[in-house]
Coordinates of C-alpha atoms and ligand atoms in Angstrom, one line a residue:
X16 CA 40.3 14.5 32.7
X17 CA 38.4 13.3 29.7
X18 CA 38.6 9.6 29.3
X19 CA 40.2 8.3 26.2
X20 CA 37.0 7.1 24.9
X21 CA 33.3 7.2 25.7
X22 CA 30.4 5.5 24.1
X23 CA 28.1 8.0 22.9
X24 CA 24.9 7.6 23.9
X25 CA 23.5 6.7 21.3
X26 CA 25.5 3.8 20.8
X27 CA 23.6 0.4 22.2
X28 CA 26.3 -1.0 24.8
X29 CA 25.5 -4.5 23.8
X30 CA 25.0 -6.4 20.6
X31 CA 22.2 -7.9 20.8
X32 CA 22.0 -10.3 18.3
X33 CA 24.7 -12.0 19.6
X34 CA 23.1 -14.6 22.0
X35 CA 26.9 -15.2 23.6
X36 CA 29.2 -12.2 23.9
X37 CA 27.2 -9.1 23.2
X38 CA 30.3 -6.9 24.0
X39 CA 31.8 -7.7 20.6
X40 CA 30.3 -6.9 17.1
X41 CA 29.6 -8.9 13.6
X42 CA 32.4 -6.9 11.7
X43 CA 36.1 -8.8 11.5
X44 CA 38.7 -7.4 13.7
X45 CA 40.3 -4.1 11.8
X46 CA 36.7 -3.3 9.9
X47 CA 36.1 0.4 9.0
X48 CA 32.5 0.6 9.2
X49 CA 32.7 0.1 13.3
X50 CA 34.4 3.4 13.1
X51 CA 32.5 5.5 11.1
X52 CA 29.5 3.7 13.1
X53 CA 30.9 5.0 16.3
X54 CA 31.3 8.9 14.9
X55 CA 27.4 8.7 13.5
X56 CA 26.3 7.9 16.8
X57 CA 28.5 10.2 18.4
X58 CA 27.5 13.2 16.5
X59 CA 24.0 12.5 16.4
X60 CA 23.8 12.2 20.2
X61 CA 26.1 15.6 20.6
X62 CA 23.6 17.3 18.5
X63 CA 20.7 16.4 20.1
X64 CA 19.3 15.0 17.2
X65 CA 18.9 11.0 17.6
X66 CA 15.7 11.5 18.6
X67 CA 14.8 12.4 14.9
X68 CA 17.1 10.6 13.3
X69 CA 16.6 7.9 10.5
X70 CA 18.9 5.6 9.3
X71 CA 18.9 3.6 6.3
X72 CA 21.0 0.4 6.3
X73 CA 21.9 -1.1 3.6
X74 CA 22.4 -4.2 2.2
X75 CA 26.2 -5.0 2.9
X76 CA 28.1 -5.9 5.9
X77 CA 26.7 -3.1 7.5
X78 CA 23.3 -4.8 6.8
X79 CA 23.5 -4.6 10.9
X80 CA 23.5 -1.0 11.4
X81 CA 20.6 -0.9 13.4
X82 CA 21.8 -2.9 15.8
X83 CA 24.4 -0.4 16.9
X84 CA 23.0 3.2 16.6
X85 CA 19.8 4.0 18.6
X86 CA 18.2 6.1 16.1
X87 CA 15.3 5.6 13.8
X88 CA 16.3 2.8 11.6
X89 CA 15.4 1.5 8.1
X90 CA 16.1 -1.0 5.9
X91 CA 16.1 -1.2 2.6
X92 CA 16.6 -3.3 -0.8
X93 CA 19.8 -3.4 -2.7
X94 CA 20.8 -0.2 -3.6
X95 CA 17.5 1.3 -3.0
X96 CA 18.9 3.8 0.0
X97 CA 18.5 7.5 -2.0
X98 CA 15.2 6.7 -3.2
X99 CA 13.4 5.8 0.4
X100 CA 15.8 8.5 1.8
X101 CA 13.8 10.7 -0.4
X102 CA 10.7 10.3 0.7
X103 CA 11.3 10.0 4.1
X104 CA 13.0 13.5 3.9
X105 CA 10.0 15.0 2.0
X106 CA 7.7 13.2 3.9
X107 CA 9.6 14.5 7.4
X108 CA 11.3 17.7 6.5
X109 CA 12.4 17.7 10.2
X110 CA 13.9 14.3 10.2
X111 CA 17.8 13.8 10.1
X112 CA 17.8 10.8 7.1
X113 CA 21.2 9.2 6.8
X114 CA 21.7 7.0 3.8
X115 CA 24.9 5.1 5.0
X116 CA 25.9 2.5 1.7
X117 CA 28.6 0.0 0.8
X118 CA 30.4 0.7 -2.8
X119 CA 28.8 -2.4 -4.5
X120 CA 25.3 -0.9 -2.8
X121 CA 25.9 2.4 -3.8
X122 CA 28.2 2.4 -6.9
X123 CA 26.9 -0.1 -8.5
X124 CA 23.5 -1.9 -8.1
X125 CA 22.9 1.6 -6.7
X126 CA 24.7 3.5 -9.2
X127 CA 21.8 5.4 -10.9
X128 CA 20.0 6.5 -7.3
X129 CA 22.6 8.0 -5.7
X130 CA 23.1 10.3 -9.0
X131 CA 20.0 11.1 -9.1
X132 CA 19.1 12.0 -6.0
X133 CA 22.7 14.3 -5.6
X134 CA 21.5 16.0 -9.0
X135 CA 18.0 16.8 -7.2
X136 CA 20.0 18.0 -4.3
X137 CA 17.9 15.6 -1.6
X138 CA 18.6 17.5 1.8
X139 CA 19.9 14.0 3.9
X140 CA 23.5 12.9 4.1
X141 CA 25.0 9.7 2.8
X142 CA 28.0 8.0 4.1
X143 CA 29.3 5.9 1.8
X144 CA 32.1 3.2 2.8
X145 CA 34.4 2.5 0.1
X146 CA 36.2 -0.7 0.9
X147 CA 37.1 -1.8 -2.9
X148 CA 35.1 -5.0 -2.8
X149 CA 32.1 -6.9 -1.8
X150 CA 32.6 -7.6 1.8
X151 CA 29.6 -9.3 2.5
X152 CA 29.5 -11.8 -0.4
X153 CA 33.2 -12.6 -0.4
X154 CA 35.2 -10.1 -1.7
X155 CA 34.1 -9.6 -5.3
X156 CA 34.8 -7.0 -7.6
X157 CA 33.4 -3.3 -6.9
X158 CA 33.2 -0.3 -9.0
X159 CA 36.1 0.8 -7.1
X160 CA 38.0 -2.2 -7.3
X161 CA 42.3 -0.8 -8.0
X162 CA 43.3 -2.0 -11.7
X163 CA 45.2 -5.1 -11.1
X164 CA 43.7 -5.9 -7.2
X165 CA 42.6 -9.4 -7.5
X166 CA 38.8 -10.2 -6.0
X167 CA 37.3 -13.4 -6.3
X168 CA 36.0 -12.6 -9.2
X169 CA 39.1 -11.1 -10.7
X170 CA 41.6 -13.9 -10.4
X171 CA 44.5 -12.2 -12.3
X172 CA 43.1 -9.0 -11.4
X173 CA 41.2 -5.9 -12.5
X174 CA 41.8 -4.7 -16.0
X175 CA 41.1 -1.6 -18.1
X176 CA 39.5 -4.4 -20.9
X177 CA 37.5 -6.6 -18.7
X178 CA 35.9 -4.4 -15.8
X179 CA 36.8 -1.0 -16.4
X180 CA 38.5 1.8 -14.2
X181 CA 37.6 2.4 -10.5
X182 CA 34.5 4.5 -10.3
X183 CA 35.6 8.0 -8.3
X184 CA 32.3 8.7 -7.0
X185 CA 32.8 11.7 -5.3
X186 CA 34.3 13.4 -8.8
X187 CA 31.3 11.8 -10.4
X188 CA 28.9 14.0 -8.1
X189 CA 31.4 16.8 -7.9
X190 CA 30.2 17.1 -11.7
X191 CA 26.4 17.6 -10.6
X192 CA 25.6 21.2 -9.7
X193 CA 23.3 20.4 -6.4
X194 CA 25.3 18.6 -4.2
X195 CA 26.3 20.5 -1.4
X196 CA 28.9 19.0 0.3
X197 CA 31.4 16.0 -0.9
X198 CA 34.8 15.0 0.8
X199 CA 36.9 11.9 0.5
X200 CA 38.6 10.9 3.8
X201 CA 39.8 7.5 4.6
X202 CA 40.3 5.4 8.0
X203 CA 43.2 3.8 9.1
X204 CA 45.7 6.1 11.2
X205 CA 44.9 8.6 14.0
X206 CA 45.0 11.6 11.9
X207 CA 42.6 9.9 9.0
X208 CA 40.2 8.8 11.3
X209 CA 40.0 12.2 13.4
X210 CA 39.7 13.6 9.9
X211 CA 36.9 11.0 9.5
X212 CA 34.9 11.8 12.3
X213 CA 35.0 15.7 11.6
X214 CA 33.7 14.9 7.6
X215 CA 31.0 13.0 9.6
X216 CA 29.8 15.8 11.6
X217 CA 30.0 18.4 9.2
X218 CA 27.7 16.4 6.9
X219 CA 25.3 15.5 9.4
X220 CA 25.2 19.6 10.1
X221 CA 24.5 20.4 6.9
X222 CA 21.5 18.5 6.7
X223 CA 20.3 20.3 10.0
X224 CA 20.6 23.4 9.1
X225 CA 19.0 22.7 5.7
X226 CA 21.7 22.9 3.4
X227 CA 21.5 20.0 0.7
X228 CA 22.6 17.0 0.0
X229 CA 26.2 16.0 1.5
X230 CA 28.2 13.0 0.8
X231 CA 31.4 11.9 3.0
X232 CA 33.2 8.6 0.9
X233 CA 35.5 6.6 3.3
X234 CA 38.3 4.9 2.3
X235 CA 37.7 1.7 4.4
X236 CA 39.7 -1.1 5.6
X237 CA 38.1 -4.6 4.9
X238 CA 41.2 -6.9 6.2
X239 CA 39.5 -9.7 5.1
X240 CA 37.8 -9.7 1.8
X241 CA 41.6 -8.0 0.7
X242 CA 43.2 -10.8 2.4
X243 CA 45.5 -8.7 4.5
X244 CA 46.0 -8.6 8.7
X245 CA 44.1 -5.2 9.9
X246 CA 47.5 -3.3 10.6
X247 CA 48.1 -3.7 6.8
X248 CA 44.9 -2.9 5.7
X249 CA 44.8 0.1 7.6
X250 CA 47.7 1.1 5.7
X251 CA 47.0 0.4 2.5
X252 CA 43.5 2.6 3.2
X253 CA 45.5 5.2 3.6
X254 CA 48.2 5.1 1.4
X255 CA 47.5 3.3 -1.2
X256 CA 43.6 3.9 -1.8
X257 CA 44.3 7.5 -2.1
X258 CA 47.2 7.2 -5.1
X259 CA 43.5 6.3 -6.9
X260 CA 41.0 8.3 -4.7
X261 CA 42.8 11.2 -3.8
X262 CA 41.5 12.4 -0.1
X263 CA 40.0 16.0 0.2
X264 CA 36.8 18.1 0.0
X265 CA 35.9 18.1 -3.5
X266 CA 32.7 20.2 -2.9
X267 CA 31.8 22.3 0.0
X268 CA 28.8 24.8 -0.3
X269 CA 27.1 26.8 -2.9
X270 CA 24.5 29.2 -2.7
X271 CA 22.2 27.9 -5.1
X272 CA 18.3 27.9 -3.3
X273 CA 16.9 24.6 -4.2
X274 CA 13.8 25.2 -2.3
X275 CA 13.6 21.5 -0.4
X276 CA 10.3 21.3 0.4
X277 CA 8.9 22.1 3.6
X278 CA 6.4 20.5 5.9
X279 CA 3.5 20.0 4.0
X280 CA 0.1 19.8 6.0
X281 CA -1.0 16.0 6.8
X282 CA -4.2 15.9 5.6
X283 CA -6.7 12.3 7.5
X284 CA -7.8 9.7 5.5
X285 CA -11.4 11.2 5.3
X286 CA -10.2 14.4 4.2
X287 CA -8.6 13.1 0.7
X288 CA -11.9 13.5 -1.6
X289 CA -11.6 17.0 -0.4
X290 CA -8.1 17.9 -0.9
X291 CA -7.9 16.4 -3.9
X292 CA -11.0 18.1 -5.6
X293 CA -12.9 14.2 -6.2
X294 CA -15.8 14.5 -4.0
X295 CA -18.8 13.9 -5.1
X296 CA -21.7 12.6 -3.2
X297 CA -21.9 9.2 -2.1
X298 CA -22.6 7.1 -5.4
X299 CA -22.3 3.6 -4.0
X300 CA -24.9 2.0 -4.7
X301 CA -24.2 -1.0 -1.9
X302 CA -24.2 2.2 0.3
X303 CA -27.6 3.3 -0.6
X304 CA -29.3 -0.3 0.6
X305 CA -27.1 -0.5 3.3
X306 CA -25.2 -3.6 2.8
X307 CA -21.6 -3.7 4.2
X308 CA -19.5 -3.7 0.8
X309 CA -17.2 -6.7 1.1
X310 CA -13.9 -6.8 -0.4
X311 CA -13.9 -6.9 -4.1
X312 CA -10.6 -8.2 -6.2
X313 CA -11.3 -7.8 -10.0
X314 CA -8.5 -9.0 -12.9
X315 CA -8.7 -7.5 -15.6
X316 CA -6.4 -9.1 -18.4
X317 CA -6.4 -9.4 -22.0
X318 CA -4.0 -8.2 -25.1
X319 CA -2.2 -5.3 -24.9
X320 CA -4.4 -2.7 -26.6
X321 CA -7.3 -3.9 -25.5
X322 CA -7.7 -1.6 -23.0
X323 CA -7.3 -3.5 -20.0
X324 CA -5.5 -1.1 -17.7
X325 CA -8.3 1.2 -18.6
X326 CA -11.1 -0.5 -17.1
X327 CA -9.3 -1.3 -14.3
X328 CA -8.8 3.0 -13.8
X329 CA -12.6 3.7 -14.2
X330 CA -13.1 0.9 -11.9
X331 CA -10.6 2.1 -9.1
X332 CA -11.4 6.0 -9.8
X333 CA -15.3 4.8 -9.2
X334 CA -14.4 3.3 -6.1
X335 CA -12.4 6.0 -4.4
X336 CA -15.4 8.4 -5.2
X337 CA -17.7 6.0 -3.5
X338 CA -15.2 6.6 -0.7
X339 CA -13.4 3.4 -0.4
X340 CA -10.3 1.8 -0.3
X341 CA -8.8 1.5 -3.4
X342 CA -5.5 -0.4 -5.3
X343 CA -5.0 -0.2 -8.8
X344 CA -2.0 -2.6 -9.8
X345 CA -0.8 -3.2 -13.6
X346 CA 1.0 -5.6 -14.9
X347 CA 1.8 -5.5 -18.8
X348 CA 5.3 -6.1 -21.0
X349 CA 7.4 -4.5 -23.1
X350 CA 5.1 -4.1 -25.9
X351 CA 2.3 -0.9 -26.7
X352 CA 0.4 -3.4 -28.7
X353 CA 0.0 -7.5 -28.6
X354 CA 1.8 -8.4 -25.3
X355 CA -0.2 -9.5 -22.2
X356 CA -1.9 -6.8 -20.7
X357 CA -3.5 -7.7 -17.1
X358 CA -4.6 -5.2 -13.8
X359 CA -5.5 -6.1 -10.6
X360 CA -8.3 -3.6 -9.1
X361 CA -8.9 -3.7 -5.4
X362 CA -12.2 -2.5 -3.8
X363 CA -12.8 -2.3 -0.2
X364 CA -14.5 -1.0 2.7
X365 CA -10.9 -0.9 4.6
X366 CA -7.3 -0.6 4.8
X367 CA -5.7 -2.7 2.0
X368 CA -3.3 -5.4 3.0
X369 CA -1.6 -6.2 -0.1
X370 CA -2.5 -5.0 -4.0
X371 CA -1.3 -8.6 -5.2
X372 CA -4.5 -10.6 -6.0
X373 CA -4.4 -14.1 -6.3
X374 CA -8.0 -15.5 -5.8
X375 CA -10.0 -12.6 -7.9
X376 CA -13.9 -12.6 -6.8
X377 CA -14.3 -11.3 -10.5
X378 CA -12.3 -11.9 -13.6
X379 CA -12.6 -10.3 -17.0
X380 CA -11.0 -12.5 -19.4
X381 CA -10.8 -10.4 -22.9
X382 CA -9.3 -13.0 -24.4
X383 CA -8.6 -16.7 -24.3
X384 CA -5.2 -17.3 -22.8
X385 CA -5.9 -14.9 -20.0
X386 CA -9.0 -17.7 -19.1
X387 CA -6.2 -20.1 -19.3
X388 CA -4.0 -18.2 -17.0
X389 CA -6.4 -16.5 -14.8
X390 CA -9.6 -19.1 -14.5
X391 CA -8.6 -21.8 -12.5
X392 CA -7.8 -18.8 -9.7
X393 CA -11.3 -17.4 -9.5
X394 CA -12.4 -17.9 -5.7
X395 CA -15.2 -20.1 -5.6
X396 CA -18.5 -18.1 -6.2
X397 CA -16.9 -16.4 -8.2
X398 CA -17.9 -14.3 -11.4
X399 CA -15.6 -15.1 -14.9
X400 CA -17.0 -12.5 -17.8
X401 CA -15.4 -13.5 -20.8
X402 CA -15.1 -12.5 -24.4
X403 CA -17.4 -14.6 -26.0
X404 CA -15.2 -13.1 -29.4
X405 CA -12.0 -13.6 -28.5
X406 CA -13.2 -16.9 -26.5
X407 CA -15.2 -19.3 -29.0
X408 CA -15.7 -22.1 -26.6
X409 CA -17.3 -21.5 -23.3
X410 CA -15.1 -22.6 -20.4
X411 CA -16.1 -24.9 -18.0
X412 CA -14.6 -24.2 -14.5
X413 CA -16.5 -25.6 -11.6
X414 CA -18.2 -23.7 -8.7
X415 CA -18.5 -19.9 -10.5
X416 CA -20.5 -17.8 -12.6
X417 CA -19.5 -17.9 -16.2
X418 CA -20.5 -15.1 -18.2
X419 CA -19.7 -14.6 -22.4
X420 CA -20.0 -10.9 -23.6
X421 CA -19.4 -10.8 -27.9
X422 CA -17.8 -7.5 -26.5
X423 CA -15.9 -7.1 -30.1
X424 CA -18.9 -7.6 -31.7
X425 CA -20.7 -5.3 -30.0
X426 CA -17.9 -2.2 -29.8
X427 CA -18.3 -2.8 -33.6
X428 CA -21.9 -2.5 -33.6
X429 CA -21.8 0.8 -32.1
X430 CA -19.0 1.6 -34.4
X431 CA -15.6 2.2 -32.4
X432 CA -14.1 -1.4 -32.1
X433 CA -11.9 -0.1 -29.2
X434 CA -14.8 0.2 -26.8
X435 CA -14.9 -3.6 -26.2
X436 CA -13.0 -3.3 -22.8
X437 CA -16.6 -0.5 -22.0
X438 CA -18.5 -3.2 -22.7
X439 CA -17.0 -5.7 -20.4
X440 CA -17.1 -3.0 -17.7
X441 CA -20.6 -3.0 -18.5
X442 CA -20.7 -6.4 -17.4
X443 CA -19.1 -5.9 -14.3
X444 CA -21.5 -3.8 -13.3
X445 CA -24.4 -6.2 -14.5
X446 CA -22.2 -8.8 -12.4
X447 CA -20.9 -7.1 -9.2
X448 CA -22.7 -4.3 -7.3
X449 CA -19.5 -3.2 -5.4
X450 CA -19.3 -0.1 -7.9
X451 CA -22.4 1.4 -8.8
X452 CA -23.3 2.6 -12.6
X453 CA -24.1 6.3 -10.8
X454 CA -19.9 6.0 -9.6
X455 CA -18.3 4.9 -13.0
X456 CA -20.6 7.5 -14.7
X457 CA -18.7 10.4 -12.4
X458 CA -15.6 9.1 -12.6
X459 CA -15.5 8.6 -16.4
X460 CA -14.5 12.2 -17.5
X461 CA -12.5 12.3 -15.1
X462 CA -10.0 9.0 -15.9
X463 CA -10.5 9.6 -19.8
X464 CA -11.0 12.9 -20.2
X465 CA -11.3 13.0 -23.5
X466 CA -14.4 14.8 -25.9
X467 CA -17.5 14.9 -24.7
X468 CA -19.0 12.8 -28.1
X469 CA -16.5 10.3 -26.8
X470 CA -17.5 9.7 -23.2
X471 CA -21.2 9.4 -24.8
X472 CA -19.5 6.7 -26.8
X473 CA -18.1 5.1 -23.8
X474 CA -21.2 5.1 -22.0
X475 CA -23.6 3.5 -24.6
X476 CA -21.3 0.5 -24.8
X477 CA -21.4 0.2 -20.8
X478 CA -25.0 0.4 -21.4
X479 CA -24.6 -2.1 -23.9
X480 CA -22.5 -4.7 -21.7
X481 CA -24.7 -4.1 -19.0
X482 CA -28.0 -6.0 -21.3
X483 CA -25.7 -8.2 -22.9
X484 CA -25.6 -10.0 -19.2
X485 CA -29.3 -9.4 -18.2
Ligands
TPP22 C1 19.2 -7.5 -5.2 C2 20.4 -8.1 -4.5 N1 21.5 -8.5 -5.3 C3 22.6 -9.0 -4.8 C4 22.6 -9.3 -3.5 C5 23.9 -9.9 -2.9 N2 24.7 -9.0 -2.1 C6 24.6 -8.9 -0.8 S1 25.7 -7.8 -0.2 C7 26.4 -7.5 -1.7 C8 27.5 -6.5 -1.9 C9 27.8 -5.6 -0.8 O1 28.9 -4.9 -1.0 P1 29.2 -3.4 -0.5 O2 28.0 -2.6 -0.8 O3 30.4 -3.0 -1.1 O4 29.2 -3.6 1.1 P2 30.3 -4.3 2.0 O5 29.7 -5.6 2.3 O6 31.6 -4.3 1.4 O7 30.3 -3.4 3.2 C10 25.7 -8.2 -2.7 C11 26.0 -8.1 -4.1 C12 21.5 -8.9 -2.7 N3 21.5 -9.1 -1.4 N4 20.4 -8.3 -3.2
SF4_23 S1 34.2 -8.5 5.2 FE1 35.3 -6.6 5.2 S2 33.7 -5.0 5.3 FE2 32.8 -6.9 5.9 S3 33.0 -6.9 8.1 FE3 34.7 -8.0 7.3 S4 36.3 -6.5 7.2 FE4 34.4 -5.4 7.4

């Protein structure tokens, strides 16, 4: 006879981040999510598919899902679940990615992803626990919080004025034309939770056989943020809930061909240049006298309009030709013209930890509160270029090189005032021989791509920059 119930197998036997009783779990006796935990791991392990299975936990009390399902697991940021389940599906057409989301995760700090990614159809399948509240924080208000239900932080109850209506998020999709598959189904009786576990496997099917993007929303008990003993939460899921989230398939199939992208060839590190049409022959010039290139880390900052982030691009671009490892990271406000404008531009011979820089070995300072900002951070040894006409006063700043460039004075000399930030790349390459002049002239056209007369333009005030240092 079958027993009454069997742990799948893909269902660890023991919690172990317990260091006591590992036969219990972190969720409050009469919890929804252990069930629909225990159908995931069920169905994956009857289709044979754990093996390439990734999960996505949230954030939420099941924060923890890992620690149940033996599957590929990751975690992710607030809210953040459709977006990485995205990639990881196009990046692993053969994977089986489950995003599996609370309603604060996914209705509301979430709110925007999950539409988006149901409107682009994403072939992975999301399994989204409704429970009315933030379980994990203390029972605050949700999207789907009932009208009147009081959270803690709706004392005298949700209303229409103050929050809102309850967010039906399976209508909300059901409005999109790519999902593929969205029912509502709820725990809390025998018949609901069978009804559960069938939702479950459907959903996780669909994915396999490449159908689109399928959604099952549980109606979930959470006894204790709603301040109810489990038998009477597991009644109100299922009688109550539903007067506001009516149970049912509100979506199942279409024919639509969305063409979810296949396998794509993985292309090796080396073989980039190629693929991507940028190879050119090695233009390094540190490559050329056979010194090992160490680790450059230029910032770039200045006003916005200055063209910061530019320099920092012909910087980067030159570097990947030259065939090394390359971050380009911006940082600028709100504003196209007058805010803060800075990049951080990372050259080096390998892999590249982290695109953050905090000690720079070069800074170009265009003007003077980014030498206030940035100076003082310049590792020791360091180069500081600055714009000697933005910057009257020379800094003083112990143990580096201190450069001034009149860099406005001399874009206006070769009449285009907006090729100050070529002049100060100019005097990088005066400064720093991690990126050759040979490099930044091939990857000009490509990063500005603009008229020839132009790039000519460019090139004379690099020239320019360049003897302004020697
Ligand atoms: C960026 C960010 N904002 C807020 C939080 C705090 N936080 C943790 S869990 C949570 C709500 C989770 O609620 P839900 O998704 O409904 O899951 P449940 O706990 O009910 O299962 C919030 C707001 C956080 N961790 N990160
Ligand atoms: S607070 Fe609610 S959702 Fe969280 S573990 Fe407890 S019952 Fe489950």
């Amino acid at each position: 006879m079958q027993p009454a119930y069997s742990c799948p197998a893909t269902f660890y036997k023991r919690f172990t981040r317990k260091d006591g009783n590992q036969e219990t779990t972190h969720y409050c006796p009469g919890c929804g999510h252990g069930h629909v935990h225990k159908y995931v791991a069920e169905a994956l392990a009857d289709f044979g598919v754990a093996d390439r299975a990734i999960l996505i936990s949230p954030v939420g009390c099941s924060v923890f899902a890992y620690y149940y399902i033996d599957a590929g697991n990751v975690q992710v940021a607030h809210g953040r679940s459709p977006a990485v389940a995205t990639g990881l599906k196009r990046a692993h057409p053969d994977a089986v990615v489950i995003g599996y989301q609370g309603d604060g995760d996914l209705a509301a700090i979430g709110g925007n992803e999950i539409i988006q990614a149901a409107n682009r159809g994403e072939n992975y399948t999301v399994f989204f626990i409704n429970n009315a509240i933030y379980g994990m924080t203390g029972g605050q208000l949700a999207p789907t919080t009932l009208m009147d239900m009081k959270t803690s932080t709706t004392p005298a109850g949700r209303s229409a004025g103050n929050e809102g209506f309850p967010i039906k998020v399976c209508e909300l999709l059901g409005a999109l034309t790519a999902p593929y598959y969205l029912e509502r189904v709820a725990i809390g009786t025998p018949a609901h939770n069978r009804k559960t576990r069938a939702a479950v496997r459907k959903a996780l099917q669909n994915q396999i056989d490449n159908k689109g993007f399928s959604l099952v929303e549980v109606l979930s008990p959470c006894p204790t943020g709603w301040k109810m003993k489990p038998v009477d939460a597991a009644k109100w899921a299922v009688e109550t809930m539903p007067k506001v989230f009516p149970l049912g398939v509100i979506r199942d199939g279409h024919d639509l061909d969305l063409g979810h992208p296949r396998r794509r060839r993985q292309v090796a590190l080396g073989e980039l240049p190629k693929v991507l049409g940028t190879q050119v022959p090695d233009v390094c010039a540190l490559a050329e006298c056979g010194t090992p290139i160490a680790e450059a880390r230029f910032k770039i900052s200045g006003l916005g309009g200055q063209g910061v982030l530019l320099l920092g691009q012909i910087l980067a671009q030159a570097g990947m030709l030259a065939q090394r490892q390359v971050t380009w990271m911006p940082s600028y406000g709100p504003e196209m013209r007058g805010g803060t404008a800075s990049c951080n531009v990372i050259v080096a011979p390998e892999e590249i930890g982290s695109p953050l820089i905090t000690e720079p070995t070069v800074l170009v300072a265009m003007n003077g509160p980014s030498v206030e900002r940035f100076g003082k951070d310049v590792v020791a040894g360091g180069t500081l270029l600055y714009n000697a006409s933005m910057v009257p006063e020379r800094p003083s700043l112990p143990g580096i090189r201190i450069v001034g460039v009149a860099a406005n004075e001399i874009a206006d000399s070769l009449g285009d005032p907006r090729v100050q930030n070529m002049v100060m790349l100019g005097a990088v390459l005066a400064c720093d021989a991690t990126v050759s002049k040979d490099a930044v002239w091939a990857a000009l056209p490509q990063v500005v791509k603009s008229k020839p007369e132009l790039i000519a333009l460019n090139k004379r005030a690099i020239d320019a920059g360049i003897a302004a240092v020697k």
